[in-house]
Coordinates of C-alpha atoms and ligand atoms in Angstrom, one line a residue:
M1 CA 0.0 0.0 0.0
L2 CA 1.3 3.4 -1.0
I3 CA -0.7 6.1 0.9
Y4 CA -1.2 9.6 2.2
P5 CA -2.9 8.8 5.5
P6 CA -6.3 10.2 6.4
G7 CA -6.2 13.6 8.2
E8 CA -5.3 17.1 7.4
V9 CA -4.5 17.9 3.8
Y10 CA -0.7 18.5 3.4
Q11 CA 1.2 18.8 0.2
R12 CA 2.9 15.5 1.1
G13 CA 4.5 15.0 -2.3
E14 CA 6.2 18.4 -2.2
D15 CA 9.1 17.7 0.1
R16 CA 10.3 21.3 -0.4
C17 CA 7.3 23.1 1.1
Q18 CA 5.0 20.5 2.7
I19 CA 2.3 23.1 2.9
N20 CA -0.9 22.7 4.9
V21 CA -3.2 23.1 1.9
N22 CA -6.5 24.1 3.6
A23 CA -4.8 26.6 5.9
S24 CA -3.1 28.3 3.0
V25 CA -4.6 31.2 1.0
A26 CA -4.9 29.8 -2.5
N27 CA -2.7 26.7 -2.9
A28 CA -4.2 23.9 -4.8
L29 CA -3.6 20.3 -4.0
R30 CA -0.9 18.6 -6.1
A31 CA -1.0 15.1 -7.4
C32 CA 0.6 12.3 -5.3
N33 CA 3.5 11.8 -7.8
D34 CA 5.9 10.4 -5.1
L35 CA 3.5 7.5 -4.7
G36 CA 2.9 7.2 -8.4
Y37 CA 6.6 6.8 -9.2
I38 CA 7.0 4.0 -6.7
A39 CA 3.8 2.3 -8.0
S40 CA 5.2 2.2 -11.5
A41 CA 8.5 0.9 -10.4
L42 CA 7.0 -1.8 -8.2
K43 CA 4.5 -2.9 -10.9
N44 CA 7.5 -3.3 -13.2
K45 CA 8.9 -5.7 -10.6
N46 CA 5.6 -7.6 -10.5
F47 CA 4.5 -6.4 -7.1
S48 CA 0.8 -5.7 -6.7
V49 CA 0.2 -2.2 -5.6
F50 CA -2.6 -0.3 -3.9
L51 CA -2.4 3.5 -4.0
K52 CA -4.6 6.0 -2.2
D53 CA -4.5 9.6 -1.2
Y54 CA -7.0 9.5 1.7
P55 CA -7.1 13.2 2.6
A56 CA -7.7 14.2 -1.1
E57 CA -10.6 11.7 -1.3
K58 CA -11.9 13.0 2.1
L59 CA -11.7 9.5 3.5
K60 CA -11.5 8.7 7.1
I61 CA -9.4 6.3 9.3
T62 CA -12.2 3.7 9.2
D63 CA -12.0 3.8 5.4
F64 CA -8.3 3.1 5.6
F65 CA -8.7 0.2 8.0
N66 CA -11.4 -1.3 5.7
D67 CA -8.9 -1.2 2.9
F68 CA -6.1 -2.5 5.1
K69 CA -8.1 -5.5 6.3
R70 CA -9.2 -6.3 2.7
E71 CA -5.8 -5.8 1.0
K72 CA -3.7 -7.4 3.8
P73 CA -0.6 -5.5 2.6
D74 CA 2.9 -6.9 3.3
A75 CA 4.3 -3.3 3.4
I76 CA 2.9 0.2 3.7
F77 CA 4.8 3.2 2.3
I78 CA 3.6 6.5 4.0
S79 CA 4.7 10.0 2.9
T80 CA 4.9 12.3 5.9
T81 CA 5.6 16.0 6.5
N82 CA 7.1 18.1 9.3
G83 CA 3.6 19.2 10.3
S84 CA 2.0 15.7 10.3
I85 CA 4.8 13.6 11.7
F86 CA 3.4 13.0 15.2
Y87 CA -0.1 12.4 13.9
D88 CA 1.3 9.9 11.3
L89 CA 3.3 8.1 14.0
D90 CA 0.1 7.6 16.0
F91 CA -1.6 6.3 12.9
I92 CA 1.2 3.8 12.3
K93 CA 0.9 2.6 15.9
E94 CA -2.8 1.6 15.1
I95 CA -1.7 -0.3 12.0
K96 CA 0.9 -2.3 14.0
K97 CA -1.7 -3.1 16.7
I98 CA -3.6 -5.0 14.0
N99 CA -0.7 -6.6 12.3
K100 CA 2.8 -6.1 13.7
E101 CA 4.3 -7.9 10.7
T102 CA 3.3 -5.2 8.2
V103 CA 6.5 -3.5 7.1
I104 CA 6.3 0.3 7.6
I105 CA 8.4 2.6 5.4
L106 CA 8.1 6.2 6.3
K107 CA 9.4 8.9 3.9
G108 CA 9.8 12.6 4.5
A109 CA 12.2 15.4 3.9
I110 CA 12.9 15.7 7.6
F111 CA 14.7 12.3 7.5
Y112 CA 17.3 13.6 5.2
N113 CA 20.7 13.7 6.9
I114 CA 19.4 12.4 10.2
S115 CA 21.5 11.5 13.2
Q116 CA 20.9 9.3 16.2
E117 CA 20.3 12.5 18.1
F118 CA 17.5 13.4 15.7
I119 CA 15.9 9.9 16.0
N120 CA 15.7 10.4 19.8
N121 CA 13.1 13.1 19.2
F122 CA 10.5 10.5 18.0
D123 CA 9.0 7.2 18.9
F124 CA 9.9 5.2 15.8
S125 CA 9.3 1.9 17.5
N126 CA 6.5 1.0 15.0
V127 CA 8.5 2.1 11.9
D128 CA 10.8 -0.2 10.1
F129 CA 12.5 2.0 7.5
L130 CA 13.0 5.8 7.0
I131 CA 13.7 7.5 3.7
G132 CA 14.7 11.1 3.5
A133 CA 14.9 12.1 -0.1
E134 CA 14.8 10.6 -3.7
S135 CA 12.2 8.1 -2.5
E136 CA 11.1 7.5 -6.1
F137 CA 14.5 5.9 -6.6
I138 CA 15.1 4.4 -3.2
A139 CA 11.8 2.9 -2.2
P140 CA 11.5 0.4 -5.1
L141 CA 15.1 -0.8 -4.4
L142 CA 14.3 -1.2 -0.7
I143 CA 11.0 -3.0 -1.2
D144 CA 12.7 -5.3 -3.7
A145 CA 15.5 -6.0 -1.2
I146 CA 13.0 -6.7 1.6
F147 CA 10.8 -9.1 -0.3
N148 CA 12.9 -10.5 -3.1
K149 CA 16.2 -10.3 -1.4
N150 CA 18.0 -9.3 -4.6
E151 CA 20.2 -6.9 -2.7
E152 CA 21.4 -6.4 0.8
I153 CA 19.2 -3.9 2.7
T154 CA 22.4 -2.7 4.4
S155 CA 23.9 -1.7 1.1
I156 CA 21.0 0.7 0.1
Q157 CA 21.9 4.4 0.4
G158 CA 19.6 7.0 1.8
I159 CA 17.7 4.9 4.3
A160 CA 17.7 4.3 8.0
Y161 CA 16.9 0.7 9.2
K162 CA 16.8 -1.2 12.4
N163 CA 19.5 -3.7 13.5
N164 CA 18.6 -5.5 16.7
N165 CA 16.3 -2.6 17.5
E166 CA 19.0 0.0 17.0
W167 CA 18.8 2.4 14.1
E168 CA 21.5 2.3 11.5
I169 CA 21.8 5.2 9.1
N170 CA 23.0 4.8 5.5
K171 CA 23.7 8.2 4.1
L172 CA 22.8 9.1 0.5
E173 CA 26.3 9.6 -0.9
A174 CA 25.3 11.0 -4.3
F175 CA 22.0 12.1 -5.9
P176 CA 20.9 9.8 -8.7
D177 CA 21.9 11.7 -11.9
N178 CA 19.7 10.3 -14.6
L179 CA 16.1 11.3 -14.0
D180 CA 15.2 9.6 -17.2
D181 CA 15.8 6.3 -15.4
L182 CA 12.5 6.9 -13.6
P183 CA 9.3 5.5 -15.0
F184 CA 6.4 7.9 -15.4
P185 CA 4.2 8.1 -12.3
D186 CA 1.4 5.5 -12.6
R187 CA -1.6 7.8 -13.3
S188 CA -3.9 4.8 -13.8
L189 CA -3.7 4.3 -10.0
M190 CA -3.9 8.0 -9.1
K191 CA -7.3 9.7 -9.1
N192 CA -6.3 12.5 -11.4
S193 CA -9.7 14.3 -11.1
L194 CA -8.8 15.1 -7.4
Y195 CA -6.0 17.4 -8.4
I196 CA -7.6 20.4 -10.1
N197 CA -6.2 23.6 -11.5
P198 CA -8.7 26.0 -9.8
D199 CA -8.2 28.4 -12.7
T200 CA -9.6 26.0 -15.4
N201 CA -11.3 23.5 -13.1
R202 CA -9.6 20.7 -15.0
P203 CA -7.3 18.0 -13.6
M204 CA -3.7 19.1 -13.4
A205 CA -0.8 16.7 -13.7
T206 CA 2.6 17.4 -12.1
I207 CA 5.5 16.8 -14.4
T208 CA 9.0 16.7 -13.0
I209 CA 11.3 18.7 -15.2
S210 CA 14.4 19.0 -13.1
K211 CA 15.7 18.7 -9.5
G212 CA 18.2 20.7 -7.6
C213 CA 18.8 24.4 -7.1
P214 CA 22.1 26.3 -7.1
F215 CA 20.9 29.1 -4.9
D216 CA 21.5 29.4 -1.1
C217 CA 18.2 30.7 0.4
I218 CA 18.7 29.9 4.1
Y219 CA 15.1 28.7 4.7
C220 CA 14.8 26.4 1.7
L221 CA 15.0 22.6 1.7
S222 CA 15.5 22.3 -2.1
P223 CA 19.3 22.5 -2.2
V224 CA 19.5 20.3 0.9
I225 CA 17.3 17.4 -0.2
S226 CA 17.8 17.7 -4.0
G227 CA 21.3 19.1 -4.2
K228 CA 22.8 22.3 -5.6
K229 CA 23.4 20.8 -9.0
I230 CA 20.5 21.0 -11.4
R231 CA 19.6 17.6 -12.7
V232 CA 17.4 17.7 -15.8
R233 CA 15.3 15.2 -17.6
S234 CA 15.7 14.9 -21.4
I235 CA 13.2 16.9 -23.4
N236 CA 12.1 13.7 -25.1
S237 CA 11.2 12.0 -21.8
I238 CA 9.3 15.1 -20.5
F239 CA 7.4 15.5 -23.8
R240 CA 6.4 11.8 -23.8
E241 CA 5.0 12.1 -20.3
I242 CA 3.0 15.3 -21.2
S243 CA 1.7 13.5 -24.4
E244 CA 0.8 10.4 -22.3
C245 CA -1.2 12.6 -19.9
F246 CA -2.9 14.3 -22.8
S247 CA -3.8 11.3 -24.9
K248 CA -4.3 8.6 -22.3
Y249 CA -5.8 10.6 -19.4
N250 CA -7.2 13.6 -21.2
I251 CA -5.2 15.9 -18.9
K252 CA -4.6 19.4 -20.4
D253 CA -3.3 21.2 -17.4
F254 CA 0.2 20.8 -16.0
F255 CA 2.5 21.9 -13.2
F256 CA 6.0 21.8 -14.5
K257 CA 7.9 20.9 -11.3
S258 CA 11.4 22.2 -10.9
D259 CA 13.0 23.9 -7.9
T260 CA 13.4 26.9 -10.1
F261 CA 12.1 26.1 -13.6
T262 CA 13.7 29.1 -15.2
A263 CA 17.2 28.5 -13.7
D264 CA 18.2 26.7 -16.9
K265 CA 17.2 28.9 -19.8
N266 CA 18.2 26.4 -22.5
L267 CA 16.0 23.7 -21.0
V268 CA 13.0 26.1 -20.9
T269 CA 13.5 27.2 -24.5
E270 CA 13.9 23.6 -25.8
L271 CA 10.9 22.4 -23.9
C272 CA 8.8 25.3 -25.1
N273 CA 10.0 24.8 -28.7
R274 CA 9.1 21.2 -28.5
I275 CA 5.5 22.0 -27.4
I276 CA 5.2 24.9 -29.9
H277 CA 6.2 22.6 -32.8
S278 CA 3.9 19.7 -31.8
E279 CA 0.2 18.9 -32.0
L280 CA -0.1 20.0 -28.4
K281 CA 0.4 23.7 -29.3
G282 CA -2.6 25.7 -28.1
K283 CA -4.1 22.6 -26.3
V284 CA -2.1 22.6 -23.1
N285 CA -2.0 25.0 -20.2
W286 CA 0.8 25.0 -17.7
V287 CA 2.3 26.7 -14.6
A288 CA 5.8 26.8 -13.3
N289 CA 8.1 28.3 -10.6
S290 CA 10.5 31.0 -11.2
R291 CA 12.5 33.7 -9.3
A292 CA 12.9 37.4 -9.9
N293 CA 16.4 37.2 -11.5
T294 CA 16.3 34.1 -13.7
L295 CA 13.7 35.2 -16.2
D296 CA 14.0 37.5 -19.2
E297 CA 11.5 38.9 -21.7
E298 CA 12.5 36.5 -24.5
T299 CA 11.9 33.5 -22.2
I300 CA 8.5 34.9 -21.0
I301 CA 7.4 35.3 -24.6
K302 CA 8.4 31.7 -25.4
M303 CA 6.7 30.4 -22.3
K304 CA 3.5 32.2 -23.2
E305 CA 3.5 30.8 -26.7
A306 CA 4.0 27.3 -25.3
G307 CA 0.9 27.6 -23.1
C308 CA 2.3 29.0 -19.8
S309 CA -0.7 30.6 -18.0
M310 CA 0.9 31.3 -14.6
I311 CA 4.3 31.8 -13.1
A312 CA 4.9 31.4 -9.4
I313 CA 7.5 33.7 -7.9
G314 CA 9.1 33.6 -4.5
Y315 CA 9.4 37.4 -3.8
E316 CA 9.6 36.6 -0.1
S317 CA 10.2 40.2 1.2
G318 CA 9.9 43.9 0.5
S319 CA 13.0 44.6 2.5
D320 CA 16.4 44.5 0.8
E321 CA 18.0 44.0 4.2
S322 CA 15.9 40.9 4.8
L323 CA 16.5 39.5 1.3
L324 CA 20.2 39.9 1.8
K325 CA 20.1 38.1 5.2
M326 CA 18.0 35.2 3.9
K327 CA 20.6 34.9 1.0
K328 CA 17.8 35.2 -1.6
N329 CA 20.1 36.9 -4.1
I330 CA 17.4 39.2 -5.5
S331 CA 16.5 42.8 -4.7
V332 CA 13.2 44.5 -4.4
E333 CA 13.9 46.2 -7.6
D334 CA 14.3 42.8 -9.4
S335 CA 10.9 41.9 -8.1
I336 CA 9.2 45.0 -9.4
R337 CA 10.9 44.8 -12.8
I338 CA 10.1 41.1 -13.4
T339 CA 6.5 41.6 -12.3
A340 CA 6.0 44.4 -14.8
L341 CA 7.5 42.3 -17.5
I342 CA 5.3 39.2 -16.9
K343 CA 2.2 41.4 -16.6
K344 CA 3.1 43.0 -19.9
H345 CA 2.7 39.6 -21.6
K346 CA -0.5 38.8 -19.7
I347 CA 0.7 35.7 -17.8
K348 CA -0.8 35.4 -14.3
I349 CA 1.5 35.6 -11.3
F350 CA 1.3 33.7 -8.0
G351 CA 3.4 35.7 -5.5
F352 CA 4.9 34.0 -2.5
F353 CA 6.0 36.0 0.6
L354 CA 7.6 35.0 3.9
I355 CA 7.5 36.7 7.3
G356 CA 8.9 35.9 10.7
F357 CA 12.7 35.6 10.2
P358 CA 14.6 35.9 13.4
W359 CA 15.9 39.4 12.6
E360 CA 12.6 40.8 11.4
T361 CA 10.9 43.7 13.1
E362 CA 7.6 45.5 12.3
K363 CA 9.7 47.7 9.9
H364 CA 10.6 44.7 7.7
L365 CA 7.1 43.3 7.7
N366 CA 5.6 46.6 6.7
L367 CA 7.9 46.8 3.7
T368 CA 6.8 43.4 2.7
K369 CA 3.2 44.4 3.0
E370 CA 3.8 47.5 0.9
L371 CA 5.4 45.3 -1.8
I372 CA 2.6 42.8 -1.8
F373 CA 0.1 45.6 -2.6
K374 CA 2.4 47.3 -5.1
L375 CA 3.1 44.1 -7.1
D376 CA -0.7 43.3 -7.0
T377 CA -0.2 39.8 -8.4
D378 CA -3.1 37.5 -9.3
F379 CA -2.7 35.3 -6.2
I380 CA -0.6 35.5 -3.1
E381 CA 0.6 33.3 -0.3
L382 CA 2.0 34.9 2.9
S383 CA 3.7 32.2 5.0
I384 CA 5.3 32.4 8.3
V385 CA 8.8 31.0 7.7
T386 CA 9.3 27.4 9.0
P387 CA 12.9 26.5 10.0
F388 CA 12.8 23.1 8.5
F389 CA 15.3 20.6 9.8
G390 CA 18.4 20.5 7.6
T391 CA 18.2 24.2 6.5
E392 CA 20.7 26.9 7.4
L393 CA 17.9 28.7 9.2
Y394 CA 17.3 25.7 11.4
S395 CA 21.0 25.4 12.2
S396 CA 21.2 29.1 13.1
I397 CA 18.4 29.0 15.7
K398 CA 18.2 25.4 16.7
E399 CA 19.3 26.0 20.3
K400 CA 16.6 28.7 20.7
I401 CA 13.8 26.6 19.2
N402 CA 14.9 23.4 20.9
N403 CA 13.4 21.1 18.4
K404 CA 9.9 22.6 18.9
I405 CA 9.7 22.8 15.1
F406 CA 8.7 19.2 14.7
G407 CA 5.0 18.7 14.2
K408 CA 4.5 22.4 13.2
D409 CA 3.4 24.0 10.0
S410 CA 3.7 27.5 8.6
F411 CA 0.1 28.5 9.2
K412 CA -1.3 27.0 12.3
Y413 CA 1.3 26.2 14.9
L414 CA 4.2 28.6 15.0
I415 CA 7.3 28.5 16.9
S416 CA 8.9 31.3 18.7
S417 CA 12.4 32.1 20.0
D418 CA 13.7 35.1 21.7
N419 CA 14.4 36.8 18.5
Y420 CA 11.1 36.4 16.9
L421 CA 8.1 38.7 16.7
S422 CA 5.4 37.1 18.8
E423 CA 3.2 34.4 17.3
D424 CA 0.2 36.5 17.8
Y425 CA 1.8 39.5 16.0
L426 CA 2.7 37.4 13.0
M427 CA -0.6 35.6 12.8
N428 CA -2.5 38.9 13.1
F429 CA -0.3 40.6 10.5
R430 CA -0.9 37.7 8.1
K431 CA -4.6 37.8 8.7
E432 CA -4.8 41.6 8.2
V433 CA -2.7 41.6 5.0
V434 CA -4.4 38.5 3.4
L435 CA -7.9 39.7 4.1
K436 CA -7.3 43.3 3.0
Y437 CA -5.6 42.1 -0.2
H438 CA -8.4 39.8 -1.3
L439 CA -11.3 42.0 -0.2
R440 CA -10.2 45.0 -2.3
F441 CA -12.9 46.1 -4.6
K442 CA -10.4 46.3 -7.4
Y443 CA -9.2 42.7 -6.9
I444 CA -12.8 41.3 -6.8
I445 CA -13.8 43.2 -9.9
K446 CA -10.7 42.0 -11.7
K447 CA -11.5 38.4 -10.9
L448 CA -15.2 38.7 -11.8
F449 CA -14.6 40.4 -15.1
N450 CA -11.9 38.1 -16.4
K451 CA -13.0 37.2 -19.9
N452 CA -12.1 33.5 -19.4
L453 CA -14.1 33.2 -16.3
T454 CA -16.5 30.2 -16.5
F455 CA -19.2 29.4 -14.0
Q456 CA -17.2 26.5 -12.6
V457 CA -14.0 28.6 -12.1
F458 CA -16.2 31.3 -10.5
L459 CA -17.4 28.7 -8.1
N460 CA -13.7 27.7 -7.4
Y461 CA -12.9 31.3 -6.5
V462 CA -15.9 31.4 -4.2
K463 CA -14.8 28.2 -2.6
Y464 CA -11.3 29.6 -2.0
G465 CA -12.7 32.8 -0.7
I466 CA -14.9 31.0 1.8
R467 CA -11.9 28.9 2.8
L468 CA -9.9 32.1 3.4
I469 CA -12.5 33.8 5.5
K470 CA -13.3 30.6 7.4
N471 CA -9.6 30.2 8.3
Y472 CA -9.7 33.6 10.0
L473 CA -13.0 33.2 11.8
Ligands
SF4_501 S1 15.8 29.8 -5.4 FE1 15.9 29.7 -3.2 S2 13.8 29.3 -2.6 FE2 13.9 28.8 -4.8 S3 14.3 26.6 -4.8 FE3 16.3 27.6 -4.9 S4 17.0 27.8 -2.7 FE4 14.8 27.3 -2.7

């Protein structure tokens, strides 16, 4: 069984952000590709596979246990997050009460680069294996080793396993280089209709384009868990996956997943050209991540022609001092310039902002607020920075936060250290900015008089609006 366990809806497949979807402003749930990759690889090795995203299907614990009793799995692979880890461990305890022989493999970015000291923070007595990163490569090898004994478990990199009840850690020595070695995620087992692009109301597939990021943002997990070298898939492989989604599953909307899609201009240009010169031109719609200083007008024009409808940008802050301290390597001026350029070509923008860094005062936050309104992007997310285990931010304040970060997420359960603005201040600031932003007359009119607005998309906007207001009531 490959599952996201019942409970709160986290972006479990997105190791980098692990966002609590319902507590966020406008984030849409992404497909469970991490499970899909493993499903494909295991089916190729003749395992039978059961895959389910329980939270996305709004299923309960009882639904899981009905499936569990019927399927009688030999092993369960569970994707966890920093926010859900304690909840997931309790869930696993219940599984082991029913059948202690079931092998439990728990995967999550927080297990990357773990130590014995880290393990002592948790009760892993009911867990058999931990995987920290690259689970799409590692889990199939591990499962094969457990059940077919083709390889020694002790020789598999990137896992932690038990030896006479003591945890042994096998570090991941190098990131797998050839992403084309991966099969496509098994979308016949994934319920694609659960993962909707709210802007079109159509299923949206996530397509991995590349992994890794050369930048040094101190709060970000990407360079930690995916490396600083950008590893790219071949254009042929990417295009075949897009075409398979289109022809086999009737999927026309895509999220092109890269840590920074536009960090490699050649890759973007080649991929866009491939789409432009294919039968998919004008038939597919996609979104991708970028940053304020890795995008130029020529690339924007190319992306638009190839079907890009929205670019997500991590602006993070309106304070140059804050941007410098977080090693973002952009300036406020860069943010203003790139936003004007993208708007000129009528591509939507999803702006991401962060508050709550240890050095930040009201002054920094007010500059960020000012920038949010000035940029006036189509959608925003204002998160309270989470010092994820493994990041430079975590290391710099770990004594102060004393591991209180585990089990927390960016929106609901904050941490505080002596240096922080208070939790109440940050939460109230976020609430004020987010509500004010979305309840502007100009913003509502712009959304309602969009010429592409269908009734169903209108309903999606209403749904997100209600979610937003509900979160603050
Ligand atoms: S640019 Fe910064 S925030 Fe974006 S993926 Fe790279 S390190 Fe992370």
